[in-house]
PDB file of C-alpha atoms in Angstrom:
ATOM      1  CA  GLY R   1     -46.403 149.756 -14.997  1.00 35.00           C
ATOM      2  CA  GLU R   2     -46.932 147.720 -11.075  1.00 38.00           C
ATOM      3  CA  SER R   3     -46.697 144.651 -11.173  1.00 38.00           C
ATOM      4  CA  VAL R   4     -50.276 143.117 -10.100  1.00 34.00           C
ATOM      5  CA  GLY R   5     -52.829 141.097 -11.931  1.00 36.00           C
ATOM      6  CA  LEU R   6     -50.227 138.089 -11.997  1.00 46.00           C
ATOM      7  CA  HIS R   7     -49.976 134.715 -10.913  1.00 61.00           C
ATOM      8  CA  LEU R   8     -46.648 134.121  -8.655  1.00 75.00           C
ATOM      9  CA  PRO R   9     -44.565 131.613 -11.265  1.00 87.00           C
ATOM     10  CA  THR R  10     -42.704 128.463  -9.091  1.00 91.00           C
ATOM     11  CA  LEU R  11     -39.294 127.979  -8.816  1.00 94.00           C
ATOM     12  CA  SER R  12     -38.326 124.375  -7.073  1.00 95.00           C
ATOM     13  CA  VAL R  13     -35.857 123.224  -6.440  1.00 96.00           C
ATOM     14  CA  GLN R  14     -34.165 119.833  -4.224  1.00 97.00           C
ATOM     15  CA  GLU R  15     -32.286 120.153  -1.158  1.00 97.00           C
ATOM     16  CA  GLY R  16     -28.445 122.146  -0.924  1.00 97.00           C
ATOM     17  CA  ASP R  17     -29.048 122.760  -4.754  1.00 97.00           C
ATOM     18  CA  ASN R  18     -28.479 126.522  -6.373  1.00 97.00           C
ATOM     19  CA  SER R  19     -31.364 128.787  -7.162  1.00 97.00           C
ATOM     20  CA  ILE R  20     -31.044 131.100  -9.680  1.00 97.00           C
ATOM     21  CA  ILE R  21     -34.226 133.450  -9.670  1.00 96.00           C
ATOM     22  CA  ASN R  22     -34.423 136.117 -12.636  1.00 94.00           C
ATOM     23  CA  CYS R  23     -36.475 139.786 -12.931  1.00 93.00           C
ATOM     24  CA  ALA R  24     -36.754 142.088 -15.505  1.00 91.00           C
ATOM     25  CA  TYR R  25     -37.174 145.677 -15.784  1.00 88.00           C
ATOM     26  CA  SER R  26     -38.724 147.767 -17.934  1.00 82.00           C
ATOM     27  CA  ASN R  27     -36.721 152.090 -16.967  1.00 83.00           C
ATOM     28  CA  SER R  28     -33.419 151.962 -18.116  1.00 83.00           C
ATOM     29  CA  ALA R  29     -33.263 155.313 -15.622  1.00 83.00           C
ATOM     30  CA  SER R  30     -33.257 152.878 -12.616  1.00 86.00           C
ATOM     31  CA  ASP R  31     -30.437 153.569 -11.036  1.00 86.00           C
ATOM     32  CA  TYR R  32     -31.033 151.127  -7.725  1.00 89.00           C
ATOM     33  CA  PHE R  33     -31.765 147.485  -7.142  1.00 92.00           C
ATOM     34  CA  ILE R  34     -33.137 145.097  -4.375  1.00 93.00           C
ATOM     35  CA  TRP R  35     -34.153 142.288  -3.591  1.00 95.00           C
ATOM     36  CA  TYR R  36     -36.754 141.494  -1.340  1.00 95.00           C
ATOM     37  CA  LYS R  37     -37.788 138.205   0.522  1.00 96.00           C
ATOM     38  CA  GLN R  38     -41.378 137.422   1.122  1.00 94.00           C
ATOM     39  CA  GLU R  39     -42.441 134.749   3.676  1.00 93.00           C
ATOM     40  CA  SER R  40     -47.114 134.150   4.210  1.00 88.00           C
ATOM     41  CA  GLY R  41     -48.518 136.678   6.313  1.00 86.00           C
ATOM     42  CA  LYS R  42     -45.158 138.885   6.623  1.00 90.00           C
ATOM     43  CA  GLY R  43     -43.850 142.397   5.026  1.00 91.00           C
ATOM     44  CA  PRO R  44     -40.691 142.084   2.540  1.00 93.00           C
ATOM     45  CA  GLN R  45     -37.652 141.272   4.642  1.00 94.00           C
ATOM     46  CA  PHE R  46     -35.037 142.873   2.486  1.00 93.00           C
ATOM     47  CA  ILE R  47     -31.495 140.090   1.502  1.00 95.00           C
ATOM     48  CA  ILE R  48     -29.425 142.396  -0.909  1.00 96.00           C
ATOM     49  CA  ASP R  49     -29.091 145.896  -2.934  1.00 94.00           C
ATOM     50  CA  ILE R  50     -27.402 146.837  -5.976  1.00 95.00           C
ATOM     51  CA  ARG R  51     -26.571 149.966  -8.036  1.00 91.00           C
ATOM     52  CA  SER R  52     -26.584 150.802 -11.431  1.00 91.00           C
ATOM     53  CA  ASN R  53     -22.704 151.426 -11.335  1.00 93.00           C
ATOM     54  CA  MET R  54     -21.822 147.851 -10.168  1.00 95.00           C
ATOM     55  CA  ASP R  55     -22.899 144.619 -12.263  1.00 97.00           C
ATOM     56  CA  LYS R  56     -22.856 142.139  -9.282  1.00 97.00           C
ATOM     57  CA  ARG R  57     -22.426 142.404  -5.482  1.00 97.00           C
ATOM     58  CA  GLN R  58     -22.200 138.985  -3.004  1.00 97.00           C
ATOM     59  CA  GLY R  59     -23.502 138.811   0.468  1.00 94.00           C
ATOM     60  CA  GLN R  60     -24.231 135.728   2.523  1.00 93.00           C
ATOM     61  CA  ARG R  61     -25.136 132.460   0.567  1.00 96.00           C
ATOM     62  CA  VAL R  62     -26.736 135.348  -2.470  1.00 98.00           C
ATOM     63  CA  THR R  63     -25.953 137.432  -5.414  1.00 98.00           C
ATOM     64  CA  VAL R  64     -27.223 139.928  -7.473  1.00 97.00           C
ATOM     65  CA  LEU R  65     -26.233 140.076 -10.607  1.00 97.00           C
ATOM     66  CA  LEU R  66     -27.197 143.113 -12.899  1.00 96.00           C
ATOM     67  CA  ASN R  67     -27.402 142.849 -16.762  1.00 95.00           C
ATOM     68  CA  LYS R  68     -27.925 146.474 -17.727  1.00 92.00           C
ATOM     69  CA  THR R  69     -27.855 146.536 -21.605  1.00 93.00           C
ATOM     70  CA  VAL R  70     -30.514 143.796 -21.621  1.00 93.00           C
ATOM     71  CA  LYS R  71     -31.884 145.147 -18.068  1.00 92.00           C
ATOM     72  CA  HIS R  72     -32.155 141.986 -16.011  1.00 93.00           C
ATOM     73  CA  LEU R  73     -31.858 141.335 -12.345  1.00 94.00           C
ATOM     74  CA  SER R  74     -31.143 137.853 -11.072  1.00 96.00           C
ATOM     75  CA  LEU R  75     -30.241 136.749  -7.476  1.00 97.00           C
ATOM     76  CA  GLN R  76     -28.206 133.971  -6.709  1.00 98.00           C
ATOM     77  CA  ILE R  77     -28.501 131.783  -3.644  1.00 98.00           C
ATOM     78  CA  ALA R  78     -26.112 129.411  -3.144  1.00 97.00           C
ATOM     79  CA  ALA R  79     -27.026 125.901  -1.362  1.00 97.00           C
ATOM     80  CA  THR R  80     -30.367 126.537  -0.403  1.00 97.00           C
ATOM     81  CA  GLN R  81     -32.444 125.877   2.384  1.00 96.00           C
ATOM     82  CA  PRO R  82     -35.519 124.693   3.213  1.00 96.00           C
ATOM     83  CA  GLY R  83     -36.052 128.006   5.504  1.00 96.00           C
ATOM     84  CA  ASP R  84     -35.346 129.754   1.797  1.00 97.00           C
ATOM     85  CA  SER R  85     -38.913 128.918   0.685  1.00 96.00           C
ATOM     86  CA  ALA R  86     -40.648 131.873   0.521  1.00 95.00           C
ATOM     87  CA  VAL R  87     -41.569 134.612  -1.950  1.00 94.00           C
ATOM     88  CA  TYR R  88     -38.516 136.634  -3.814  1.00 96.00           C
ATOM     89  CA  PHE R  89     -39.434 139.754  -5.218  1.00 93.00           C
ATOM     90  CA  CYS R  90     -37.186 142.462  -7.283  1.00 93.00           C
ATOM     91  CA  ALA R  91     -37.280 146.411  -6.857  1.00 90.00           C
ATOM     92  CA  GLU R  92     -36.014 149.231  -8.402  1.00 88.00           C
ATOM     93  CA  ASN R  93     -35.923 152.235  -8.182  1.00 82.00           C
ATOM     94  CA  ARG R  94     -36.618 154.634 -11.324  1.00 70.00           C
ATOM     95  CA  GLY R  95     -34.426 157.631 -10.262  1.00 63.00           C
ATOM     96  CA  ASP R  96     -38.246 159.995 -11.508  1.00 59.00           C
ATOM     97  CA  THR R  97     -37.226 163.444  -9.471  1.00 49.00           C
ATOM     98  CA  GLY R  98     -39.449 163.315  -6.441  1.00 52.00           C
ATOM     99  CA  ARG R  99     -40.374 159.325  -7.127  1.00 56.00           C
ATOM    100  CA  ARG R 100     -38.157 157.429  -4.618  1.00 65.00           C
ATOM    101  CA  ALA R 101     -40.545 154.992  -3.910  1.00 73.00           C
ATOM    102  CA  LEU R 102     -40.432 151.078  -5.025  1.00 80.00           C
ATOM    103  CA  THR R 103     -41.870 149.901  -8.280  1.00 82.00           C
ATOM    104  CA  PHE R 104     -41.393 145.932  -7.670  1.00 83.00           C
ATOM    105  CA  GLY R 105     -41.653 142.510  -9.918  1.00 82.00           C
ATOM    106  CA  SER R 106     -44.688 140.261  -9.787  1.00 80.00           C
ATOM    107  CA  GLY R 107     -42.000 138.060  -7.722  1.00 90.00           C
ATOM    108  CA  THR R 108     -40.997 134.390  -7.579  1.00 93.00           C
ATOM    109  CA  ARG R 109     -42.053 131.369  -5.609  1.00 93.00           C
ATOM    110  CA  LEU R 110     -39.119 129.337  -4.394  1.00 96.00           C
ATOM    111  CA  GLN R 111     -39.648 126.001  -2.674  1.00 95.00           C
ATOM    112  CA  VAL R 112     -37.371 123.684  -1.697  1.00 96.00           C
ATOM    113  CA  GLN R 113     -37.084 120.219  -1.637  1.00 93.00           C
ATOM    114  CA  PRO R 114     -36.368 118.371   1.165  1.00 88.00           C
TER     115      PRO R 114
ATOM    116  CA  SER Z   1     -32.790 151.779  15.807  1.00 81.00           C
ATOM    117  CA  GLN Z   2     -35.438 152.794  13.218  1.00 83.00           C
ATOM    118  CA  THR Z   3     -38.988 150.036  13.602  1.00 91.00           C
ATOM    119  CA  ILE Z   4     -41.981 150.444  12.287  1.00 94.00           C
ATOM    120  CA  HIS Z   5     -45.573 149.498  13.600  1.00 94.00           C
ATOM    121  CA  GLN Z   6     -48.823 149.020  11.674  1.00 95.00           C
ATOM    122  CA  TRP Z   7     -52.273 148.175  13.302  1.00 92.00           C
ATOM    123  CA  PRO Z   8     -54.530 146.211  13.289  1.00 93.00           C
ATOM    124  CA  ALA Z   9     -52.481 143.026  11.743  1.00 93.00           C
ATOM    125  CA  THR Z  10     -56.214 141.401  10.925  1.00 95.00           C
ATOM    126  CA  LEU Z  11     -58.943 143.509   9.856  1.00 96.00           C
ATOM    127  CA  VAL Z  12     -62.926 141.971   8.628  1.00 97.00           C
ATOM    128  CA  GLN Z  13     -64.597 144.844   7.665  1.00 97.00           C
ATOM    129  CA  PRO Z  14     -68.433 144.973   5.858  1.00 98.00           C
ATOM    130  CA  VAL Z  15     -69.034 147.204   1.848  1.00 98.00           C
ATOM    131  CA  GLY Z  16     -69.999 150.523   2.674  1.00 97.00           C
ATOM    132  CA  SER Z  17     -67.845 150.633   6.506  1.00 97.00           C
ATOM    133  CA  PRO Z  18     -64.886 153.214   6.308  1.00 97.00           C
ATOM    134  CA  LEU Z  19     -61.473 152.076   7.051  1.00 96.00           C
ATOM    135  CA  SER Z  20     -58.580 153.458   8.685  1.00 96.00           C
ATOM    136  CA  LEU Z  21     -54.878 152.046   8.970  1.00 96.00           C
ATOM    137  CA  GLU Z  22     -52.456 153.426  10.461  1.00 96.00           C
ATOM    138  CA  CYS Z  23     -48.457 153.247  10.349  1.00 97.00           C
ATOM    139  CA  THR Z  24     -46.296 155.051  12.478  1.00 97.00           C
ATOM    140  CA  VAL Z  25     -42.147 155.178  12.320  1.00 96.00           C
ATOM    141  CA  GLU Z  26     -39.453 155.476  14.945  1.00 95.00           C
ATOM    142  CA  GLY Z  27     -36.004 156.103  15.159  1.00 92.00           C
ATOM    143  CA  THR Z  28     -35.695 158.246  12.433  1.00 90.00           C
ATOM    144  CA  SER Z  29     -37.172 161.729  10.900  1.00 90.00           C
ATOM    145  CA  ASN Z  30     -38.358 162.862   7.632  1.00 90.00           C
ATOM    146  CA  PRO Z  31     -39.148 159.166   6.598  1.00 91.00           C
ATOM    147  CA  ASN Z  32     -40.638 158.741   2.271  1.00 90.00           C
ATOM    148  CA  LEU Z  33     -43.804 156.622   3.849  1.00 93.00           C
ATOM    149  CA  TYR Z  34     -45.176 154.624   1.402  1.00 93.00           C
ATOM    150  CA  TRP Z  35     -48.707 152.684   1.279  1.00 95.00           C
ATOM    151  CA  TYR Z  36     -48.490 149.082  -0.756  1.00 93.00           C
ATOM    152  CA  ARG Z  37     -51.375 146.962  -1.488  1.00 93.00           C
ATOM    153  CA  GLN Z  38     -50.974 142.791  -2.511  1.00 90.00           C
ATOM    154  CA  ALA Z  39     -53.803 141.138  -3.131  1.00 82.00           C
ATOM    155  CA  ALA Z  40     -53.160 137.273  -2.428  1.00 77.00           C
ATOM    156  CA  GLY Z  41     -50.642 135.155  -4.656  1.00 74.00           C
ATOM    157  CA  ARG Z  42     -49.426 138.394  -6.118  1.00 76.00           C
ATOM    158  CA  GLY Z  43     -46.648 141.041  -6.356  1.00 80.00           C
ATOM    159  CA  LEU Z  44     -46.768 145.020  -4.298  1.00 87.00           C
ATOM    160  CA  GLN Z  45     -48.808 147.939  -5.805  1.00 88.00           C
ATOM    161  CA  LEU Z  46     -48.166 151.156  -4.678  1.00 88.00           C
ATOM    162  CA  LEU Z  47     -50.838 153.480  -3.350  1.00 93.00           C
ATOM    163  CA  PHE Z  48     -49.612 156.060  -2.251  1.00 93.00           C
ATOM    164  CA  TYR Z  49     -45.883 157.650  -1.119  1.00 90.00           C
ATOM    165  CA  SER Z  50     -45.182 161.405   0.899  1.00 92.00           C
ATOM    166  CA  VAL Z  51     -42.038 162.632   1.279  1.00 89.00           C
ATOM    167  CA  GLY Z  52     -43.109 165.320   3.965  1.00 91.00           C
ATOM    168  CA  ILE Z  53     -45.582 166.161   6.079  1.00 94.00           C
ATOM    169  CA  GLY Z  54     -49.020 166.926   4.167  1.00 92.00           C
ATOM    170  CA  GLN Z  55     -48.354 165.904   1.160  1.00 92.00           C
ATOM    171  CA  ILE Z  56     -49.242 162.931  -0.360  1.00 93.00           C
ATOM    172  CA  SER Z  57     -48.792 160.932  -4.377  1.00 90.00           C
ATOM    173  CA  SER Z  58     -51.370 158.606  -5.639  1.00 89.00           C
ATOM    174  CA  GLU Z  59     -50.459 156.146  -7.882  1.00 82.00           C
ATOM    175  CA  VAL Z  60     -53.318 154.807  -9.399  1.00 80.00           C
ATOM    176  CA  PRO Z  61     -56.954 156.197  -8.524  1.00 73.00           C
ATOM    177  CA  GLN Z  62     -58.414 153.657  -6.367  1.00 79.00           C
ATOM    178  CA  ASN Z  63     -61.462 154.384  -3.517  1.00 90.00           C
ATOM    179  CA  LEU Z  64     -58.584 154.439  -1.169  1.00 94.00           C
ATOM    180  CA  SER Z  65     -57.386 157.700   0.260  1.00 96.00           C
ATOM    181  CA  ALA Z  66     -53.920 158.321   2.849  1.00 97.00           C
ATOM    182  CA  SER Z  67     -53.082 161.612   5.126  1.00 97.00           C
ATOM    183  CA  ARG Z  68     -49.658 162.437   6.777  1.00 97.00           C
ATOM    184  CA  PRO Z  69     -50.550 163.881   9.245  1.00 96.00           C
ATOM    185  CA  GLN Z  70     -47.158 163.615  11.443  1.00 96.00           C
ATOM    186  CA  ASP Z  71     -43.819 163.328   9.930  1.00 95.00           C
ATOM    187  CA  ARG Z  72     -43.316 159.574  11.270  1.00 96.00           C
ATOM    188  CA  GLN Z  73     -47.233 158.745  10.714  1.00 97.00           C
ATOM    189  CA  PHE Z  74     -48.958 157.665   8.455  1.00 97.00           C
ATOM    190  CA  ILE Z  75     -53.261 156.701   7.693  1.00 97.00           C
ATOM    191  CA  LEU Z  76     -54.942 154.806   4.769  1.00 97.00           C
ATOM    192  CA  SER Z  77     -58.741 155.914   4.693  1.00 97.00           C
ATOM    193  CA  SER Z  78     -62.175 154.554   2.742  1.00 96.00           C
ATOM    194  CA  LYS Z  79     -65.112 155.994   3.425  1.00 96.00           C
ATOM    195  CA  LYS Z  80     -66.637 153.341   2.266  1.00 96.00           C
ATOM    196  CA  LEU Z  81     -65.213 150.439   1.587  1.00 96.00           C
ATOM    197  CA  LEU Z  82     -65.560 147.997  -1.691  1.00 95.00           C
ATOM    198  CA  LEU Z  83     -64.769 144.825  -2.406  1.00 95.00           C
ATOM    199  CA  SER Z  84     -62.329 145.081  -3.709  1.00 92.00           C
ATOM    200  CA  ASP Z  85     -60.244 146.715  -1.264  1.00 94.00           C
ATOM    201  CA  SER Z  86     -59.852 143.471   0.584  1.00 93.00           C
ATOM    202  CA  GLY Z  87     -56.080 142.450   0.234  1.00 94.00           C
ATOM    203  CA  PHE Z  88     -52.915 142.656   2.018  1.00 95.00           C
ATOM    204  CA  TYR Z  89     -51.924 146.983   2.767  1.00 97.00           C
ATOM    205  CA  LEU Z  90     -48.259 146.883   3.685  1.00 96.00           C
ATOM    206  CA  CYS Z  91     -46.401 150.520   4.764  1.00 96.00           C
ATOM    207  CA  ALA Z  92     -43.023 150.961   4.428  1.00 94.00           C
ATOM    208  CA  TRP Z  93     -40.457 153.985   4.715  1.00 92.00           C
ATOM    209  CA  ASN Z  94     -37.355 154.286   3.716  1.00 88.00           C
ATOM    210  CA  GLY Z  95     -34.459 157.727   3.895  1.00 83.00           C
ATOM    211  CA  GLN Z  96     -34.085 160.879   1.171  1.00 75.00           C
ATOM    212  CA  GLY Z  97     -31.606 158.710  -2.078  1.00 69.00           C
ATOM    213  CA  ASN Z  98     -31.688 154.986  -2.353  1.00 60.00           C
ATOM    214  CA  THR Z  99     -32.031 152.626  -0.316  1.00 76.00           C
ATOM    215  CA  GLU Z 100     -33.831 150.009   0.594  1.00 84.00           C
ATOM    216  CA  ALA Z 101     -37.399 150.033   2.085  1.00 88.00           C
ATOM    217  CA  PHE Z 102     -38.342 148.262   5.678  1.00 91.00           C
ATOM    218  CA  PHE Z 103     -41.683 146.943   5.756  1.00 94.00           C
ATOM    219  CA  GLY Z 104     -44.103 147.139   8.236  1.00 94.00           C
ATOM    220  CA  GLN Z 105     -45.655 143.528   9.485  1.00 93.00           C
ATOM    221  CA  GLY Z 106     -48.764 144.229   7.169  1.00 94.00           C
ATOM    222  CA  THR Z 107     -52.264 144.772   7.879  1.00 96.00           C
ATOM    223  CA  ARG Z 108     -54.634 142.198   6.083  1.00 95.00           C
ATOM    224  CA  LEU Z 109     -58.165 143.507   5.353  1.00 96.00           C
ATOM    225  CA  THR Z 110     -60.844 141.257   4.052  1.00 96.00           C
ATOM    226  CA  VAL Z 111     -64.188 143.279   3.095  1.00 96.00           C
ATOM    227  CA  VAL Z 112     -67.502 141.272   3.381  1.00 97.00           C
TER     228      VAL Z 112
END
């Protein structure tokens, strides 16, 4: 179901360390996944995406890993910076016929300590 | 380039009053349009999505309704607001097929 009613878990890391944010999805029919970053009071912003025919995709300082066997998605941020502090959401497109809306995970708050 | 506009940014409304939030997209045709709600410190809940003019799908039963009178216009409404309607409302769009969704800046609604 939709991800509401859950308080956001928090990941606290030191500046310069690598961060790993995890996400589990439930629908094996999902074929497209996205990570979003949301800063306070703003709309989510696209970070990186991956399709189900891939296991890994890299961007600038970010890597997304997809494990379809256990329905798990992770976002790795290298050399985390204070500007990375935000809430991170994974989203899946379930690929159902006629329903192309993204379904979001519950989110993780990343706090970067200077 | 494509842009999405959502207004107002903040809104304080009394219980029982009507609501109308508007979202428009520029620079694209026939987008999929979405309304999400986010309670404080929580995830995003899909409320409505639309794949075309006049085509609205509701995801959860609620006190709200949506309309799409034009291709790039999506409106979220209520006849009588409840306290539980308070939240951060986000409009989003994406293209046909598997593509990322782009979000507006959101409307923070407080029902008092």
